[in-house]
Short mmCIF file of C-alpha atoms in Angstrom, two decimals:
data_model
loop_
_atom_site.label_atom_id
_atom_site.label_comp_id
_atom_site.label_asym_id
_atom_site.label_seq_id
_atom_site.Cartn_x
_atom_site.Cartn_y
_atom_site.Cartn_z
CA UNK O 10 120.21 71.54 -53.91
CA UNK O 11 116.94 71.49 -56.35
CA UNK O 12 118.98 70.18 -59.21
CA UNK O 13 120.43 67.15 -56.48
CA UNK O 14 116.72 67.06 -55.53
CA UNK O 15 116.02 66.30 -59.37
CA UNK O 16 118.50 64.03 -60.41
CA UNK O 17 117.97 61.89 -57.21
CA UNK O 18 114.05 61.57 -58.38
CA UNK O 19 114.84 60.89 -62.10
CA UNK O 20 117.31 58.35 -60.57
CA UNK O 21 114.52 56.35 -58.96
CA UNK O 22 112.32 57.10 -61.71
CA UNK O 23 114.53 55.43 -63.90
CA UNK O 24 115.33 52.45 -61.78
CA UNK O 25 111.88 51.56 -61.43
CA UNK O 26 111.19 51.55 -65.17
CA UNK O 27 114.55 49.38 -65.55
CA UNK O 28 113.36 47.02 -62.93
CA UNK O 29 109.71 47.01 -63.86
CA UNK O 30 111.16 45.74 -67.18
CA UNK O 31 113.47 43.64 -66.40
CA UNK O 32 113.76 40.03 -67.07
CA UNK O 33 112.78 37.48 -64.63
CA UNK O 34 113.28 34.13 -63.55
CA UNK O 35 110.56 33.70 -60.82
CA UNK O 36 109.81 30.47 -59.17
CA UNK O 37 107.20 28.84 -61.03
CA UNK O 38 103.34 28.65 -58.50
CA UNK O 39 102.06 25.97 -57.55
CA UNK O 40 99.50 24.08 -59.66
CA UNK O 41 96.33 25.43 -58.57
CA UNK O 42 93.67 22.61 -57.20
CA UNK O 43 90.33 22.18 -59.02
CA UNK O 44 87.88 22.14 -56.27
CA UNK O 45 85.58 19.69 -57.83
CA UNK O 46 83.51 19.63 -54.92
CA UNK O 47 82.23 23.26 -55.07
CA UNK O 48 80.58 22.60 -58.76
CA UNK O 49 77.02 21.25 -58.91
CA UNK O 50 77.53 18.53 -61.56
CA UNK O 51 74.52 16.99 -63.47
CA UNK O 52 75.71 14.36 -65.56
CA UNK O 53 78.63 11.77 -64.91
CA UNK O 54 80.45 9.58 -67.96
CA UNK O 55 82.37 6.72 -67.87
CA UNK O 56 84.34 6.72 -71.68
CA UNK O 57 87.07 3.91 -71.97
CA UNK O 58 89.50 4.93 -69.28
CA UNK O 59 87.99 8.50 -68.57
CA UNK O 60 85.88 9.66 -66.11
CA UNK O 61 83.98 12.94 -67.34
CA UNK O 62 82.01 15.30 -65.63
CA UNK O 63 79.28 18.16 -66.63
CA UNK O 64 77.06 20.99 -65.02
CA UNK O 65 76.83 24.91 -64.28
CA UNK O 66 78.48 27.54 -65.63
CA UNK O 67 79.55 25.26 -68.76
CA UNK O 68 81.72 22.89 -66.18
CA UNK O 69 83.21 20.08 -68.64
CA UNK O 70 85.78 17.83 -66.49
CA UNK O 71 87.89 14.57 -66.86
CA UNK O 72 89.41 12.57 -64.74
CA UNK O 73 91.83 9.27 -65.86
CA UNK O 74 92.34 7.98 -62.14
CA UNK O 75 88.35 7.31 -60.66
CA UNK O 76 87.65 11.07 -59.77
CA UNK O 77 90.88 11.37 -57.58
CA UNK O 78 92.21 14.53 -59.85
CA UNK O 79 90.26 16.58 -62.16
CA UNK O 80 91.27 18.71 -65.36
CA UNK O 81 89.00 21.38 -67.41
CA UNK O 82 88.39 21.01 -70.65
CA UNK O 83 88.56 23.42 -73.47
CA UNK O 84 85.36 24.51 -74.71
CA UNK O 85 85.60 26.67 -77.88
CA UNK O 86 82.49 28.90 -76.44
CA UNK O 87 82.72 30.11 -73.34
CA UNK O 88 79.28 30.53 -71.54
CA UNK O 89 77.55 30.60 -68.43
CA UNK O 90 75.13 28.11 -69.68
CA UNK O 91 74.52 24.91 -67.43
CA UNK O 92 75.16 21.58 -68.68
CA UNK O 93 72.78 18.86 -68.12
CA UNK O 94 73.33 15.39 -70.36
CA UNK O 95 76.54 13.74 -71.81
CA UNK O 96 76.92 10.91 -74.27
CA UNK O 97 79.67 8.95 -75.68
CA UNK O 98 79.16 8.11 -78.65
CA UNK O 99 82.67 6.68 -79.85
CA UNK O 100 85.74 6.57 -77.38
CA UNK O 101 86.81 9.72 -79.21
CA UNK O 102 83.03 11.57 -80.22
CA UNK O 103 81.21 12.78 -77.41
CA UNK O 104 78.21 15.13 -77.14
CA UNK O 105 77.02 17.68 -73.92
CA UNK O 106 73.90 19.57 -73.82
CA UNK O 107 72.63 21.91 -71.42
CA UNK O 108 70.44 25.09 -71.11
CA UNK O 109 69.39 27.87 -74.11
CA UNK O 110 69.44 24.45 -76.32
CA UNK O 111 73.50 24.72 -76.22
CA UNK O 112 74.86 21.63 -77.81
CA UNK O 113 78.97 20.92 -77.55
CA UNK O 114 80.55 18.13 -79.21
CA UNK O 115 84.09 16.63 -78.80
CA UNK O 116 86.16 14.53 -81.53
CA UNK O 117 89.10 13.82 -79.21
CA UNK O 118 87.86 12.17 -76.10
CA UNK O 119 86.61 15.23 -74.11
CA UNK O 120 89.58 17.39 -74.32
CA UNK O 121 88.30 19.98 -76.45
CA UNK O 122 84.84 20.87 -77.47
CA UNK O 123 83.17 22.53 -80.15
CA UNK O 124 80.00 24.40 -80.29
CA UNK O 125 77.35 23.36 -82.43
CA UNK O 126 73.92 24.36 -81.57
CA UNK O 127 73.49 27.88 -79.14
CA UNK O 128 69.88 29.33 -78.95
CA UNK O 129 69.77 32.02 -76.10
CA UNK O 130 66.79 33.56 -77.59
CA UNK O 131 64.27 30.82 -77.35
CA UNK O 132 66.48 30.21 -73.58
CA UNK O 133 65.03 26.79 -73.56
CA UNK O 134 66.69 23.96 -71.58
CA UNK O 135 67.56 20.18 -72.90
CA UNK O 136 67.67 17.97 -70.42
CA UNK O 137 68.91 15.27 -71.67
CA UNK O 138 70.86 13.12 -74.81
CA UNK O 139 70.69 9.94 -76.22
CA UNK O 140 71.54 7.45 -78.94
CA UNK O 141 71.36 3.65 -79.70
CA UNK O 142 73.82 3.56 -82.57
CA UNK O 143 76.53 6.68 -81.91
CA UNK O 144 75.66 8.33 -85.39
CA UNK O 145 71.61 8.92 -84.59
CA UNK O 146 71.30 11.01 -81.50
CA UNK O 147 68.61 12.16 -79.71
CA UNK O 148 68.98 15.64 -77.62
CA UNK O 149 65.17 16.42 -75.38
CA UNK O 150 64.21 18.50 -73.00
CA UNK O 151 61.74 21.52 -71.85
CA UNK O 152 58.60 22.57 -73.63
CA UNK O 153 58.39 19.11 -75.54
CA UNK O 154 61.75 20.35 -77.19
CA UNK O 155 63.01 17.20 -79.42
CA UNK O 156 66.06 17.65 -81.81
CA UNK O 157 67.64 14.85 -83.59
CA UNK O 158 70.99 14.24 -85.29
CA UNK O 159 72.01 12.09 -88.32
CA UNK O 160 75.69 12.82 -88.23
CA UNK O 161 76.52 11.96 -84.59
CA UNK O 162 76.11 15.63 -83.64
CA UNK O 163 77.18 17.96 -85.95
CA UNK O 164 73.91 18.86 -87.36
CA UNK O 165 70.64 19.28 -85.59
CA UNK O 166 66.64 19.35 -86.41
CA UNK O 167 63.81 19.78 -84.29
CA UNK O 168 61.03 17.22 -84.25
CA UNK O 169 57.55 17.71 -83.64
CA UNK O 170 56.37 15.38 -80.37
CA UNK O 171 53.35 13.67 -78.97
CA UNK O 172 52.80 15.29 -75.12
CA UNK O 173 51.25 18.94 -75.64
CA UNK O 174 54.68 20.48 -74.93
CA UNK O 175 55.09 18.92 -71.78
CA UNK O 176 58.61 18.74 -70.46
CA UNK O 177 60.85 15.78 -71.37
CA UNK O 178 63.05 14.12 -68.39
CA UNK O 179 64.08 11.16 -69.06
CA UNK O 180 65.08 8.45 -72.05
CA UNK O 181 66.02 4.93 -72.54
CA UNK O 182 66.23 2.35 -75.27
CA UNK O 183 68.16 -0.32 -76.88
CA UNK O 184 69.06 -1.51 -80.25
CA UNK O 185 66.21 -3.46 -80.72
CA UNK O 186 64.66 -0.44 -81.35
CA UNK O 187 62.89 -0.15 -78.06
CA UNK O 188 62.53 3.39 -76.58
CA UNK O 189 60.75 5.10 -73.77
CA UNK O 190 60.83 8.71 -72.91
CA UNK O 191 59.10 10.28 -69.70
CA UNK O 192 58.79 13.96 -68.81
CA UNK O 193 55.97 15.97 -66.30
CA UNK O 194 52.59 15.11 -65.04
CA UNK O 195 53.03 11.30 -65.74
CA UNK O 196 53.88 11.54 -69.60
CA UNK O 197 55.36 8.31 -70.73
CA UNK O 198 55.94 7.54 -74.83
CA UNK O 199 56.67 4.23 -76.44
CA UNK O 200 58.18 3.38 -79.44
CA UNK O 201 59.01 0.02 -80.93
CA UNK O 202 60.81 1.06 -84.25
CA UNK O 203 63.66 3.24 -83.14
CA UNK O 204 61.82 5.74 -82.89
CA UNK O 205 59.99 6.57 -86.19
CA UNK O 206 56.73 6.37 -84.27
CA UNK O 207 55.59 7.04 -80.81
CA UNK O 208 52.24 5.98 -78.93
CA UNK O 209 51.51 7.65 -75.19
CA UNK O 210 50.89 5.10 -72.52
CA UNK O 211 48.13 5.11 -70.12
CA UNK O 212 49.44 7.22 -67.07
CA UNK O 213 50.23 5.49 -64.21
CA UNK O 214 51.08 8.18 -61.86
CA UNK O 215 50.19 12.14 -62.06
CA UNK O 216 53.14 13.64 -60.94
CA UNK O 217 56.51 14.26 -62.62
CA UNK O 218 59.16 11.68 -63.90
CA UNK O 219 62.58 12.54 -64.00
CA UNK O 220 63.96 9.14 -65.32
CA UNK O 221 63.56 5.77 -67.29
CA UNK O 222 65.84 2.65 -67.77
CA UNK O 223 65.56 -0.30 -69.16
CA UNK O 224 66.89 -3.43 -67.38
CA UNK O 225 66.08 -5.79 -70.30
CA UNK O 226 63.56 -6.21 -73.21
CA UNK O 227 60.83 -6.21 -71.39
CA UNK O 228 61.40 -4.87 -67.95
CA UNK O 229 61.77 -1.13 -67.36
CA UNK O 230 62.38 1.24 -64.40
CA UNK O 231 60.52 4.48 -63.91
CA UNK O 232 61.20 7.13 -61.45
CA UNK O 233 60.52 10.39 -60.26
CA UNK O 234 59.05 13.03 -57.69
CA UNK O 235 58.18 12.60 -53.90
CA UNK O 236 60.21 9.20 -54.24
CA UNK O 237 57.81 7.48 -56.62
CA UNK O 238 58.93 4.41 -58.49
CA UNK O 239 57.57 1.95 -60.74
CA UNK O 240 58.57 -1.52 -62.57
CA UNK O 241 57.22 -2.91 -66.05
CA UNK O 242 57.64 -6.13 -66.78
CA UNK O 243 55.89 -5.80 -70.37
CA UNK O 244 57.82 -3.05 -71.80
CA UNK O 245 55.13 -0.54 -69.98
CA UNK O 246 51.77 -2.50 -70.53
CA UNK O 247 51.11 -2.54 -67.11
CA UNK O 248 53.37 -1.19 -63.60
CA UNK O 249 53.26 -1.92 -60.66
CA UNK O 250 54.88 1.33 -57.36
CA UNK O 251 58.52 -0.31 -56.05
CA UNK O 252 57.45 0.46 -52.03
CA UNK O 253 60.14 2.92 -50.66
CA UNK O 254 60.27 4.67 -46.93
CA UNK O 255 61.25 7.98 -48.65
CA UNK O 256 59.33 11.52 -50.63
CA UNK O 257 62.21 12.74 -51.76
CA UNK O 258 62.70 13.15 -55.42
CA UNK O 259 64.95 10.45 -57.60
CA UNK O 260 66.73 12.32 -60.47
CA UNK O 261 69.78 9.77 -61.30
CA UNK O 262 70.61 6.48 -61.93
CA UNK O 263 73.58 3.76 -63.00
CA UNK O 264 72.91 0.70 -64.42
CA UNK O 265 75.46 -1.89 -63.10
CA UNK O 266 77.45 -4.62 -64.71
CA UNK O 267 76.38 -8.08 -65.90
CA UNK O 268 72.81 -8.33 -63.80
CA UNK O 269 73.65 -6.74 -60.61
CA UNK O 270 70.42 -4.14 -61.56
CA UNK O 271 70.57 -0.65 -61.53
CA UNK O 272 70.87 2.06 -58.36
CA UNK O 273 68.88 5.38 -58.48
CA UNK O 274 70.08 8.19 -56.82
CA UNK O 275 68.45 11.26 -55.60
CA UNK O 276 67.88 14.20 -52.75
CA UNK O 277 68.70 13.42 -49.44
CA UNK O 278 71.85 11.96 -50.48
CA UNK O 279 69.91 8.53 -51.23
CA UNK O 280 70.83 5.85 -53.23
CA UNK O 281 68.07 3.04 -54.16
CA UNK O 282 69.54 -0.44 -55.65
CA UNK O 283 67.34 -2.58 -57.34
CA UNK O 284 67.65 -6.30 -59.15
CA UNK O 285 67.62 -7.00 -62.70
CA UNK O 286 63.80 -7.03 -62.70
CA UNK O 287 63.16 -3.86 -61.13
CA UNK O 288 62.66 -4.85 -57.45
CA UNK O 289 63.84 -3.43 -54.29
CA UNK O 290 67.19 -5.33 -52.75
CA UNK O 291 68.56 -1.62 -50.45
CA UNK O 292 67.99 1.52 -49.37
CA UNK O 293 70.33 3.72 -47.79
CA UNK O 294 71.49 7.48 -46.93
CA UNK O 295 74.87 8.52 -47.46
CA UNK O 296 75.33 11.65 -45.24
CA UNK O 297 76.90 14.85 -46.28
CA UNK O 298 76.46 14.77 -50.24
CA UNK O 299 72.90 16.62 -50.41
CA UNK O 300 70.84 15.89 -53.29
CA UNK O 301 72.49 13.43 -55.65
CA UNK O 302 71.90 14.29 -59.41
CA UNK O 303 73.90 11.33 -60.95
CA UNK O 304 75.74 8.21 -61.00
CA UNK O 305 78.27 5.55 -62.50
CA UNK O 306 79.61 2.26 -61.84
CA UNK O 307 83.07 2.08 -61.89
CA UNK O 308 83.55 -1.16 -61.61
CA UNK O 309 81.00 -4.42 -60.32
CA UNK O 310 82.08 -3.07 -56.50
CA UNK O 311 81.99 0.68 -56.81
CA UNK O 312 79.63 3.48 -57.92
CA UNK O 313 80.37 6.97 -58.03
CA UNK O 314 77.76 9.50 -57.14
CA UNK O 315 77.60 13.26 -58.20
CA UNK O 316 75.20 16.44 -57.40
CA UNK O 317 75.48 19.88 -56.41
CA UNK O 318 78.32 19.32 -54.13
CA UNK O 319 80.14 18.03 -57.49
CA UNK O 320 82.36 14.61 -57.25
CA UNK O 321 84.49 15.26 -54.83
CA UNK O 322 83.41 14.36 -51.45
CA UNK O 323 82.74 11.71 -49.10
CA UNK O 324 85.13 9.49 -46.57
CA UNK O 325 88.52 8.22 -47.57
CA UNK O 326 89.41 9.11 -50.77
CA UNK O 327 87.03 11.96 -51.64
CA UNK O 328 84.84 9.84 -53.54
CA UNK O 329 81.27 9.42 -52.79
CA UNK O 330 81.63 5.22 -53.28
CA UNK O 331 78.93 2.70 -52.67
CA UNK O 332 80.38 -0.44 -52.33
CA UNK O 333 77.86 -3.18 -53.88
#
């Protein structure tokens, strides 16, 4: 009886191994959704025909139908790092930044990226990127940090600033040579020469801005806490405070096409739209998107709006759309 006992164990022993082994033809799963709208995303792209997408935990997205469908892309180091800026430099060269100075770049449209800068130690955030030319870029952010690129990315090197370390939030320019950059307790800079040199402007307002876009050659938008904005009409000789019925804070903006002006976004799920000089045409609330941390026109009807309840939200399709 022991030795029936025995071979019948052995026998399931052994047909367990055989069919833990075994080939298999399973039916293939389902393609797992990307729920967009549980990422907080910081910065929003429109390159060519893509749509791209970055923010925490290293999120890098694209989307080739309007935010609809999203895909991840392949970032060669993996961190935890969030993502705060994105830049296009070429249809094919783009450039993300983010916290502990991490700098990714990407040579095929946004598909894969490569790391290039990574400094954990300092643990400093950039805030931002920028370039007038694709091949000079500009990456900023806290502590006054200011690193600059020759060779549309690859290669960075800091650059002692004007502004006692103070944070940097926000830059503009064009290819004139006309920049501005803005950052905490009302810091403005000015250049006229692409940069080479800066001058600080008198401050206009003591409190943090978060933004700065220029409309033209000579007018510029300024934005930031407790729902202050201002308008230059003398590239920043003189502004005068755009009146708005809000405090909350504006972090985002998209300039739209030809001169239908610009629309800042911000907490509270607002979006502001203003003319080609600066001055206020609407202000509305979209409800259910919380604080809004970006934007981009899609088209001259449509703007898509992103923040910490990511891209995909909003009536009908998912989108967050403001129709213009």
């Amino acid at each position: 009886m022991r030795q029936l006992i025995g071979y019948a164990v052995s026998g399931v022993i052994l047909a367990a191994v055989a069919f833990a082994f075994a080939p298999r033809n399973p039916q293939p799963l389902a393609a797992t959704q990307l729920q967009v709208d549980r990422v907080q995303v910081n910065a929003l792209l429109v390159s060519g025909p893509q749509l791209l997408a970055a923010g925490e935990r290293g999120t890098l997205l694209s989307s080739v139908d309007s935010g609809r469908s999203w895909h991840a892309a392949q970032v060669s180091s993996a961190r935890q790092a969030t993502l705060t800026g994105l830049i296009a430099l070429t249809p094919q060269v783009l450039v993300a930044v983010g916290h502990d100075g991490w700098i990714l770049r990407s040579d095929d449209g946004g598909r894969n990226w490569q790391e290039t800068r990574y400094d954990a130690d300092l643990g400093e955030p950039l805030l931002g990127v920028w370039s007038a030319d694709g091949e000079h870029v500009v990456a900023y952010g806290s502590y006054g940090k200011y690193l600059e690129s020759s060779d549309a990315g690859q290669h960075w090197q800091a650059r002692e600033m004007l502004g006692d370390g103070a944070h940097f939030n926000g830059m503009d320019g064009d290819r004139q040579g006309r920049r501005m950059l803005v950052g905490e307790q009302g810091l403005v800079l000015r250049s006229d020469d692409g940069g080479r040199h800066w001058q600080p402007l008198t401050p206009f307002y003591n409190g943090s801005l978060f933004g700065v876009v220029t409309l033209s050659a000579s007018h510029w938008v300024a934005y930031g806490m407790r729902g202050q904005v201002f308008r230059s009409e003398d590239f920043g000789d003189s502004w005068q405070r755009v009146e708005l019925n809000s405090a909350q804070p504006i972090y985002g903006h998209a300039r739209l096409p030809g001169d239908a002006g610009v629309v800042l976004v911000g907490a509270g799920s607002q979006l502001i739209h203003l003319d080609a000089q600066g001055r206020l045409l609407d202000s509305s609330r979209r409800n259910g998107l919380g604080t809004l941390t970006s934007a981009v026109a899609l088209n001259a009807r449509h703007l898509l709006v992103a923040g910490e309840r990511g891209v995909s939200q909003g009536p009908d399709s998912g989108l967050a759309a403001h129709a213009q």
